[in-house]
Structures are given as structure tokens and as C-alpha cells.
mmCIF file of N, CA and C in Angstrom:
data_model
loop_
_atom_site.group_PDB
_atom_site.id
_atom_site.type_symbol
_atom_site.label_atom_id
_atom_site.label_comp_id
_atom_site.label_asym_id
_atom_site.label_seq_id
_atom_site.Cartn_x
_atom_site.Cartn_y
_atom_site.Cartn_z
ATOM 1 N N ARG A 1 -1.865 -8.725 -15.007
ATOM 2 C CA ARG A 1 -2.454 -7.484 -14.542
ATOM 3 C C ARG A 1 -3.118 -7.752 -13.197
ATOM 4 N N CYS A 2 -2.905 -6.860 -12.255
ATOM 5 C CA CYS A 2 -3.508 -7.093 -10.945
ATOM 6 C C CYS A 2 -3.841 -5.787 -10.236
ATOM 7 N N LEU A 3 -4.699 -5.905 -9.265
ATOM 8 C CA LEU A 3 -5.092 -4.811 -8.382
ATOM 9 C C LEU A 3 -5.674 -3.604 -9.115
ATOM 10 N N PRO A 4 -6.595 -3.825 -10.061
ATOM 11 C CA PRO A 4 -7.178 -2.665 -10.748
ATOM 12 C C PRO A 4 -8.045 -1.841 -9.798
ATOM 13 N N VAL A 5 -7.939 -0.551 -9.913
ATOM 14 C CA VAL A 5 -8.775 0.391 -9.163
ATOM 15 C C VAL A 5 -9.235 1.470 -10.134
ATOM 16 N N ALA A 6 -10.171 2.271 -9.719
ATOM 17 C CA ALA A 6 -10.715 3.305 -10.605
ATOM 18 C C ALA A 6 -9.638 4.257 -11.113
ATOM 19 N N ALA A 7 -8.653 4.565 -10.279
ATOM 20 C CA ALA A 7 -7.617 5.526 -10.660
ATOM 21 C C ALA A 7 -6.621 4.952 -11.658
ATOM 22 N N CYS A 8 -6.459 3.638 -11.650
ATOM 23 C CA CYS A 8 -5.441 3.017 -12.504
ATOM 24 C C CYS A 8 -5.841 1.572 -12.783
ATOM 25 N N ALA A 9 -5.964 1.238 -14.047
ATOM 26 C CA ALA A 9 -6.403 -0.105 -14.421
ATOM 27 C C ALA A 9 -5.379 -1.180 -14.070
ATOM 28 N N GLN A 10 -4.137 -0.794 -13.893
ATOM 29 C CA GLN A 10 -3.098 -1.776 -13.596
ATOM 30 C C GLN A 10 -2.157 -1.241 -12.523
ATOM 31 N N GLN A 11 -2.342 -1.696 -11.299
ATOM 32 C CA GLN A 11 -1.488 -1.288 -10.186
ATOM 33 C C GLN A 11 -0.253 -2.173 -10.082
ATOM 34 N N GLY A 12 -0.215 -3.231 -10.843
ATOM 35 C CA GLY A 12 0.936 -4.119 -10.794
ATOM 36 C C GLY A 12 0.713 -5.319 -11.679
ATOM 37 N N PHE A 13 1.694 -6.222 -11.652
ATOM 38 C CA PHE A 13 1.539 -7.469 -12.382
ATOM 39 C C PHE A 13 2.387 -8.543 -11.723
ATOM 40 N N ALA A 14 1.999 -9.779 -11.963
ATOM 41 C CA ALA A 14 2.760 -10.927 -11.481
ATOM 42 C C ALA A 14 3.189 -11.735 -12.692
ATOM 43 N N TRP A 15 4.366 -12.299 -12.600
ATOM 44 C CA TRP A 15 4.861 -13.185 -13.647
ATOM 45 C C TRP A 15 5.116 -14.520 -12.974
ATOM 46 N N GLY A 16 4.198 -15.424 -13.177
ATOM 47 C CA GLY A 16 4.291 -16.705 -12.494
ATOM 48 C C GLY A 16 4.194 -16.497 -10.990
ATOM 49 N N ASP A 17 4.924 -17.335 -10.252
ATOM 50 C CA ASP A 17 4.902 -17.199 -8.798
ATOM 51 C C ASP A 17 6.207 -16.643 -8.257
ATOM 52 N N ARG A 18 7.005 -16.016 -9.139
ATOM 53 C CA ARG A 18 8.315 -15.526 -8.709
ATOM 54 C C ARG A 18 8.507 -14.017 -8.816
ATOM 55 N N LEU A 19 7.660 -13.341 -9.568
ATOM 56 C CA LEU A 19 7.853 -11.907 -9.743
ATOM 57 C C LEU A 19 6.549 -11.170 -9.489
ATOM 58 N N LEU A 20 6.632 -10.147 -8.666
ATOM 59 C CA LEU A 20 5.480 -9.303 -8.376
ATOM 60 C C LEU A 20 5.945 -7.858 -8.478
ATOM 61 N N ALA A 21 5.367 -7.104 -9.401
ATOM 62 C CA ALA A 21 5.720 -5.693 -9.591
ATOM 63 C C ALA A 21 4.513 -4.850 -9.198
ATOM 64 N N LEU A 22 4.753 -3.833 -8.389
ATOM 65 C CA LEU A 22 3.667 -3.010 -7.869
ATOM 66 C C LEU A 22 3.926 -1.531 -8.122
ATOM 67 N N GLN A 23 2.851 -0.775 -8.288
ATOM 68 C CA GLN A 23 2.948 0.654 -8.557
ATOM 69 C C GLN A 23 2.497 1.458 -7.337
ATOM 70 N N PHE A 24 2.831 0.982 -6.169
ATOM 71 C CA PHE A 24 2.530 1.694 -4.929
ATOM 72 C C PHE A 24 3.553 1.245 -3.900
ATOM 73 N N HIS A 25 3.417 1.664 -2.671
ATOM 74 C CA HIS A 25 4.463 1.425 -1.669
ATOM 75 C C HIS A 25 3.959 0.602 -0.486
ATOM 76 N N PRO A 26 3.850 -0.718 -0.641
ATOM 77 C CA PRO A 26 3.373 -1.547 0.467
ATOM 78 C C PRO A 26 4.391 -1.692 1.596
ATOM 79 N N GLU A 27 5.612 -1.224 1.388
ATOM 80 C CA GLU A 27 6.659 -1.326 2.416
ATOM 81 C C GLU A 27 6.561 -0.232 3.473
ATOM 82 N N MET A 28 5.663 0.723 3.276
ATOM 83 C CA MET A 28 5.540 1.831 4.228
ATOM 84 C C MET A 28 5.122 1.322 5.601
ATOM 85 N N THR A 29 5.798 1.818 6.615
ATOM 86 C CA THR A 29 5.460 1.501 8.002
ATOM 87 C C THR A 29 4.591 2.620 8.568
ATOM 88 N N ALA A 30 4.031 2.383 9.750
ATOM 89 C CA ALA A 30 3.237 3.425 10.402
ATOM 90 C C ALA A 30 4.093 4.662 10.639
ATOM 91 N N ALA A 31 5.359 4.458 11.046
ATOM 92 C CA ALA A 31 6.265 5.591 11.278
ATOM 93 C C ALA A 31 6.552 6.333 9.976
ATOM 94 N N GLY A 32 6.722 5.611 8.893
ATOM 95 C CA GLY A 32 6.969 6.236 7.595
ATOM 96 C C GLY A 32 5.784 7.051 7.115
ATOM 97 N N ILE A 33 4.591 6.529 7.324
ATOM 98 C CA ILE A 33 3.390 7.268 6.937
ATOM 99 C C ILE A 33 3.213 8.496 7.818
ATOM 100 N N ALA A 34 3.490 8.349 9.116
ATOM 101 C CA ALA A 34 3.393 9.500 10.025
ATOM 102 C C ALA A 34 4.362 10.595 9.596
ATOM 103 N N ALA A 35 5.585 10.214 9.205
ATOM 104 C CA ALA A 35 6.572 11.198 8.744
ATOM 105 C C ALA A 35 6.109 11.856 7.449
ATOM 106 N N LEU A 36 5.549 11.074 6.549
ATOM 107 C CA LEU A 36 5.036 11.616 5.292
ATOM 108 C C LEU A 36 3.932 12.636 5.566
ATOM 109 N N ILE A 37 3.029 12.284 6.459
ATOM 110 C CA ILE A 37 1.928 13.187 6.804
ATOM 111 C C ILE A 37 2.458 14.464 7.451
ATOM 112 N N ALA A 38 3.431 14.317 8.353
ATOM 113 C CA ALA A 38 3.957 15.471 9.091
ATOM 114 C C ALA A 38 4.780 16.412 8.218
ATOM 115 N N HIS A 39 5.454 15.877 7.202
ATOM 116 C CA HIS A 39 6.410 16.681 6.439
ATOM 117 C C HIS A 39 6.010 16.923 4.988
ATOM 118 N N SER A 40 4.798 16.567 4.624
ATOM 119 C CA SER A 40 4.373 16.743 3.240
ATOM 120 C C SER A 40 3.065 17.507 3.185
ATOM 121 N N GLU A 41 2.894 18.212 2.114
ATOM 122 C CA GLU A 41 1.625 18.873 1.870
ATOM 123 C C GLU A 41 0.777 17.897 1.071
ATOM 124 N N ILE A 42 -0.293 17.425 1.681
ATOM 125 C CA ILE A 42 -1.136 16.435 1.029
ATOM 126 C C ILE A 42 -2.268 17.166 0.327
ATOM 127 N N GLY A 43 -2.331 16.993 -0.975
ATOM 128 C CA GLY A 43 -3.374 17.643 -1.760
ATOM 129 C C GLY A 43 -4.705 16.935 -1.599
ATOM 130 N N THR A 44 -5.679 17.393 -2.325
ATOM 131 C CA THR A 44 -6.990 16.761 -2.314
ATOM 132 C C THR A 44 -7.359 16.375 -3.730
ATOM 133 N N GLY A 45 -8.153 15.360 -3.850
ATOM 134 C CA GLY A 45 -8.599 14.907 -5.149
ATOM 135 C C GLY A 45 -9.259 13.555 -5.026
ATOM 136 N N PRO A 46 -9.879 13.102 -6.098
ATOM 137 C CA PRO A 46 -10.631 11.853 -6.023
ATOM 138 C C PRO A 46 -9.765 10.625 -5.725
ATOM 139 N N TYR A 47 -8.486 10.667 -6.021
ATOM 140 C CA TYR A 47 -7.632 9.498 -5.819
ATOM 141 C C TYR A 47 -6.510 9.759 -4.821
ATOM 142 N N ILE A 48 -6.662 10.779 -4.001
ATOM 143 C CA ILE A 48 -5.650 11.115 -2.996
ATOM 144 C C ILE A 48 -6.246 10.859 -1.619
ATOM 145 N N GLN A 49 -5.587 9.995 -0.840
ATOM 146 C CA GLN A 49 -6.064 9.727 0.516
ATOM 147 C C GLN A 49 -5.678 10.883 1.429
ATOM 148 N N ASP A 50 -6.593 11.258 2.317
ATOM 149 C CA ASP A 50 -6.258 12.296 3.285
ATOM 150 C C ASP A 50 -5.456 11.682 4.436
ATOM 151 N N ALA A 51 -4.888 12.534 5.270
ATOM 152 C CA ALA A 51 -4.017 12.078 6.358
ATOM 153 C C ALA A 51 -4.750 11.126 7.301
ATOM 154 N N GLU A 52 -5.991 11.416 7.613
ATOM 155 C CA GLU A 52 -6.757 10.562 8.526
ATOM 156 C C GLU A 52 -6.941 9.161 7.947
ATOM 157 N N THR A 53 -7.259 9.077 6.667
ATOM 158 C CA THR A 53 -7.446 7.780 6.014
ATOM 159 C C THR A 53 -6.144 6.992 5.996
ATOM 160 N N MET A 54 -5.039 7.668 5.661
ATOM 161 C CA MET A 54 -3.743 6.978 5.654
ATOM 162 C C MET A 54 -3.396 6.451 7.035
ATOM 163 N N GLY A 55 -3.605 7.274 8.049
ATOM 164 C CA GLY A 55 -3.277 6.869 9.413
ATOM 165 C C GLY A 55 -4.129 5.713 9.903
ATOM 166 N N SER A 56 -5.426 5.758 9.633
ATOM 167 C CA SER A 56 -6.305 4.689 10.107
ATOM 168 C C SER A 56 -6.074 3.392 9.346
ATOM 169 N N ALA A 57 -5.674 3.476 8.090
ATOM 170 C CA ALA A 57 -5.391 2.263 7.320
ATOM 171 C C ALA A 57 -4.216 1.498 7.918
ATOM 172 N N MET A 58 -3.229 2.224 8.438
ATOM 173 C CA MET A 58 -2.062 1.562 9.024
ATOM 174 C C MET A 58 -2.411 0.838 10.318
ATOM 175 N N ALA A 59 -3.430 1.286 11.031
ATOM 176 C CA ALA A 59 -3.790 0.675 12.314
ATOM 177 C C ALA A 59 -4.150 -0.802 12.159
ATOM 178 N N GLN A 60 -4.700 -1.180 11.017
ATOM 179 C CA GLN A 60 -5.112 -2.571 10.830
ATOM 180 C C GLN A 60 -3.938 -3.534 10.699
ATOM 181 N N TRP A 61 -2.758 -3.045 10.364
ATOM 182 C CA TRP A 61 -1.613 -3.932 10.150
ATOM 183 C C TRP A 61 -0.786 -4.147 11.413
ATOM 184 N N GLY A 62 -0.993 -3.348 12.444
ATOM 185 C CA GLY A 62 -0.165 -3.475 13.643
ATOM 186 C C GLY A 62 1.275 -3.126 13.304
ATOM 187 N N ASP A 63 2.212 -3.968 13.697
ATOM 188 C CA ASP A 63 3.622 -3.677 13.417
ATOM 189 C C ASP A 63 4.074 -4.254 12.082
ATOM 190 N N ARG A 64 3.158 -4.821 11.323
ATOM 191 C CA ARG A 64 3.501 -5.373 10.012
ATOM 192 C C ARG A 64 3.219 -4.334 8.935
ATOM 193 N N THR A 65 3.964 -4.391 7.875
ATOM 194 C CA THR A 65 3.674 -3.523 6.741
ATOM 195 C C THR A 65 2.687 -4.246 5.828
ATOM 196 N N ALA A 66 2.047 -3.514 4.959
ATOM 197 C CA ALA A 66 1.164 -4.132 3.974
ATOM 198 C C ALA A 66 1.961 -5.107 3.115
ATOM 199 N N LEU A 67 3.256 -4.833 2.926
ATOM 200 C CA LEU A 67 4.105 -5.733 2.150
ATOM 201 C C LEU A 67 4.191 -7.101 2.812
ATOM 202 N N ASN A 68 4.374 -7.139 4.139
ATOM 203 C CA ASN A 68 4.411 -8.423 4.846
ATOM 204 C C ASN A 68 3.122 -9.204 4.619
ATOM 205 N N VAL A 69 2.003 -8.530 4.776
ATOM 206 C CA VAL A 69 0.699 -9.167 4.618
ATOM 207 C C VAL A 69 0.525 -9.655 3.182
ATOM 208 N N LEU A 70 0.867 -8.815 2.220
ATOM 209 C CA LEU A 70 0.732 -9.154 0.809
ATOM 210 C C LEU A 70 1.580 -10.365 0.446
ATOM 211 N N LEU A 71 2.840 -10.365 0.851
ATOM 212 C CA LEU A 71 3.724 -11.478 0.503
ATOM 213 C C LEU A 71 3.325 -12.764 1.211
ATOM 214 N N ASP A 72 2.900 -12.674 2.467
ATOM 215 C CA ASP A 72 2.412 -13.869 3.159
ATOM 216 C C ASP A 72 1.232 -14.478 2.409
ATOM 217 N N ALA A 73 0.312 -13.634 1.962
ATOM 218 C CA ALA A 73 -0.847 -14.124 1.218
ATOM 219 C C ALA A 73 -0.428 -14.705 -0.131
ATOM 220 N N TRP A 74 0.500 -14.038 -0.811
ATOM 221 C CA TRP A 74 0.941 -14.487 -2.134
ATOM 222 C C TRP A 74 1.648 -15.831 -2.042
ATOM 223 N N TRP A 75 2.463 -15.996 -1.016
ATOM 224 C CA TRP A 75 3.211 -17.242 -0.847
ATOM 225 C C TRP A 75 2.464 -18.272 -0.018
ATOM 226 N N GLY A 76 1.233 -17.955 0.393
ATOM 227 C CA GLY A 76 0.415 -18.904 1.121
ATOM 228 C C GLY A 76 0.819 -19.126 2.562
ATOM 229 N N GLN A 77 1.419 -18.130 3.191
ATOM 230 C CA GLN A 77 1.817 -18.235 4.594
ATOM 231 C C GLN A 77 0.659 -17.788 5.479
ATOM 232 N N PRO A 78 0.579 -18.342 6.700
ATOM 233 C CA PRO A 78 -0.498 -17.915 7.621
ATOM 234 C C PRO A 78 -0.260 -16.517 8.151
#
């Protein structure tokens, strides 16, 4: 069990060092998030990020996706 948050006690799981299953989309790029924001109606609620939050979160990764960062950390890469 991994990545527990208030909205969901189990966001994913790992099986040894070879399998990682996730219940979110770390592969999203800044362009993908921008398209999602532009073409989707984003609701409101305690566990729904608004467009501004989604956009600013992507700024920290630069041209890397959260998936790149996550896998580098999981596999011990710099």
C-alpha cells in the first residue's frame, strides 16, 4: 500500500522492486494538463484540484513528467 491521502487510503501499491501500480496519472505532461483544463469542465469539491493548482503543480517538473521523477526516485536514479 502506498501514497495514502485523505481522499483514498490506497493510491497504489508496489510488489517488490519490479511492479508499481498507481491510481492516478503521473504520465501527464504540461501540454496534456493544459489540454485537459481547456477542454474539460472541472468541478469543485474537497478532492478536486482547480485549474490553477493543476497548472502550477506542473511548473515544478519542467519538461519532465511526474512519472519520470517518480521512477527515478523509485529506482534510485539522480
